[in-house]
Structure formats: structure tokens, C-alpha cells
Short mmCIF file of C-alpha atoms in Angstrom, two decimals:
data_model
loop_
_atom_site.label_atom_id
_atom_site.label_comp_id
_atom_site.label_asym_id
_atom_site.label_seq_id
_atom_site.Cartn_x
_atom_site.Cartn_y
_atom_site.Cartn_z
CA UNK A 1 -0.21 11.20 6.25
CA UNK A 2 -1.73 8.50 8.65
CA UNK A 3 -3.74 6.64 5.72
CA UNK A 4 -0.82 6.73 3.21
CA UNK A 5 1.65 5.17 6.04
CA UNK A 6 -1.16 2.71 6.82
CA UNK A 7 -1.82 1.52 3.53
CA UNK A 8 0.41 1.83 0.95
CA UNK A 9 -0.99 -0.73 -1.26
CA UNK A 10 -4.21 1.38 -1.95
CA UNK A 11 -2.19 4.92 -2.52
CA UNK A 12 -2.50 6.23 -5.84
CA UNK A 13 1.08 6.99 -7.33
CA UNK A 14 0.61 10.39 -7.73
CA UNK A 15 1.38 10.35 -3.58
CA UNK A 16 4.57 8.32 -4.73
CA UNK A 17 6.81 11.68 -3.85
CA UNK A 18 5.52 12.27 -0.72
CA UNK A 19 6.51 8.49 0.75
CA UNK A 20 9.45 7.76 1.74
CA UNK A 21 11.98 5.55 -0.89
CA UNK A 22 11.55 2.37 0.61
CA UNK A 23 7.46 1.99 0.44
CA UNK A 24 7.49 3.25 -2.87
CA UNK A 25 10.50 0.73 -3.99
CA UNK A 26 8.12 -1.81 -2.63
CA UNK A 27 4.83 -0.33 -3.42
CA UNK A 28 5.41 -2.00 -7.83
CA UNK A 29 6.30 -5.83 -6.33
CA UNK A 30 2.92 -5.56 -4.39
CA UNK A 31 0.64 -4.25 -7.16
CA UNK A 32 2.19 -6.71 -9.87
CA UNK A 33 1.97 -9.77 -7.12
CA UNK A 34 -2.07 -8.18 -6.78
CA UNK A 35 -1.98 -8.17 -10.42
CA UNK A 36 -1.15 -11.43 -10.72
CA UNK A 37 -3.65 -12.71 -8.38
CA UNK A 38 -6.42 -11.00 -9.72
CA UNK A 39 -5.69 -12.18 -12.99
CA UNK A 40 -5.01 -16.21 -11.67
CA UNK A 41 -8.35 -15.41 -9.67
CA UNK A 42 -10.50 -14.36 -13.22
CA UNK A 43 -8.81 -16.91 -14.67
CA UNK A 44 -9.73 -19.90 -12.82
CA UNK A 45 -13.45 -18.62 -12.45
CA UNK A 46 -13.81 -18.00 -16.09
CA UNK A 47 -12.62 -21.45 -16.74
CA UNK A 48 -15.37 -22.81 -13.88
CA UNK A 49 -17.80 -20.86 -15.85
CA UNK A 50 -17.17 -22.56 -19.23
CA UNK A 51 -16.87 -26.05 -17.40
CA UNK A 52 -20.27 -25.24 -15.60
CA UNK A 53 -22.10 -24.34 -19.15
#
């Protein structure tokens, strides 16, 4: 239980039923922001690699 409460972002969606509703509501926004940051990071990395080449 401690791992789910301390790391709600990394918890798999299968445990969504065991988590409180407020945590499940905030999880999609955090995951989407993480995906946006990851995509922007990879785009910047690829663009810098192309510039270096």
C-alpha cells in the first residue's frame, strides 16, 4: 500500500480500482504531462542530433 500511495504516477492502471478517486483523477494529467515532456525532449534531442550531423 505504501508503494501505491508514495508513487501514484508509476503505479500501473490495473491498480486504479484500489486507489482513491482523487488520485485516479490526477493520474491522467500527470501521465499526459510526462508524455508531453518526454516527446518534447526527444524532439529536441533528435533536432540537435540532426544539427550536429
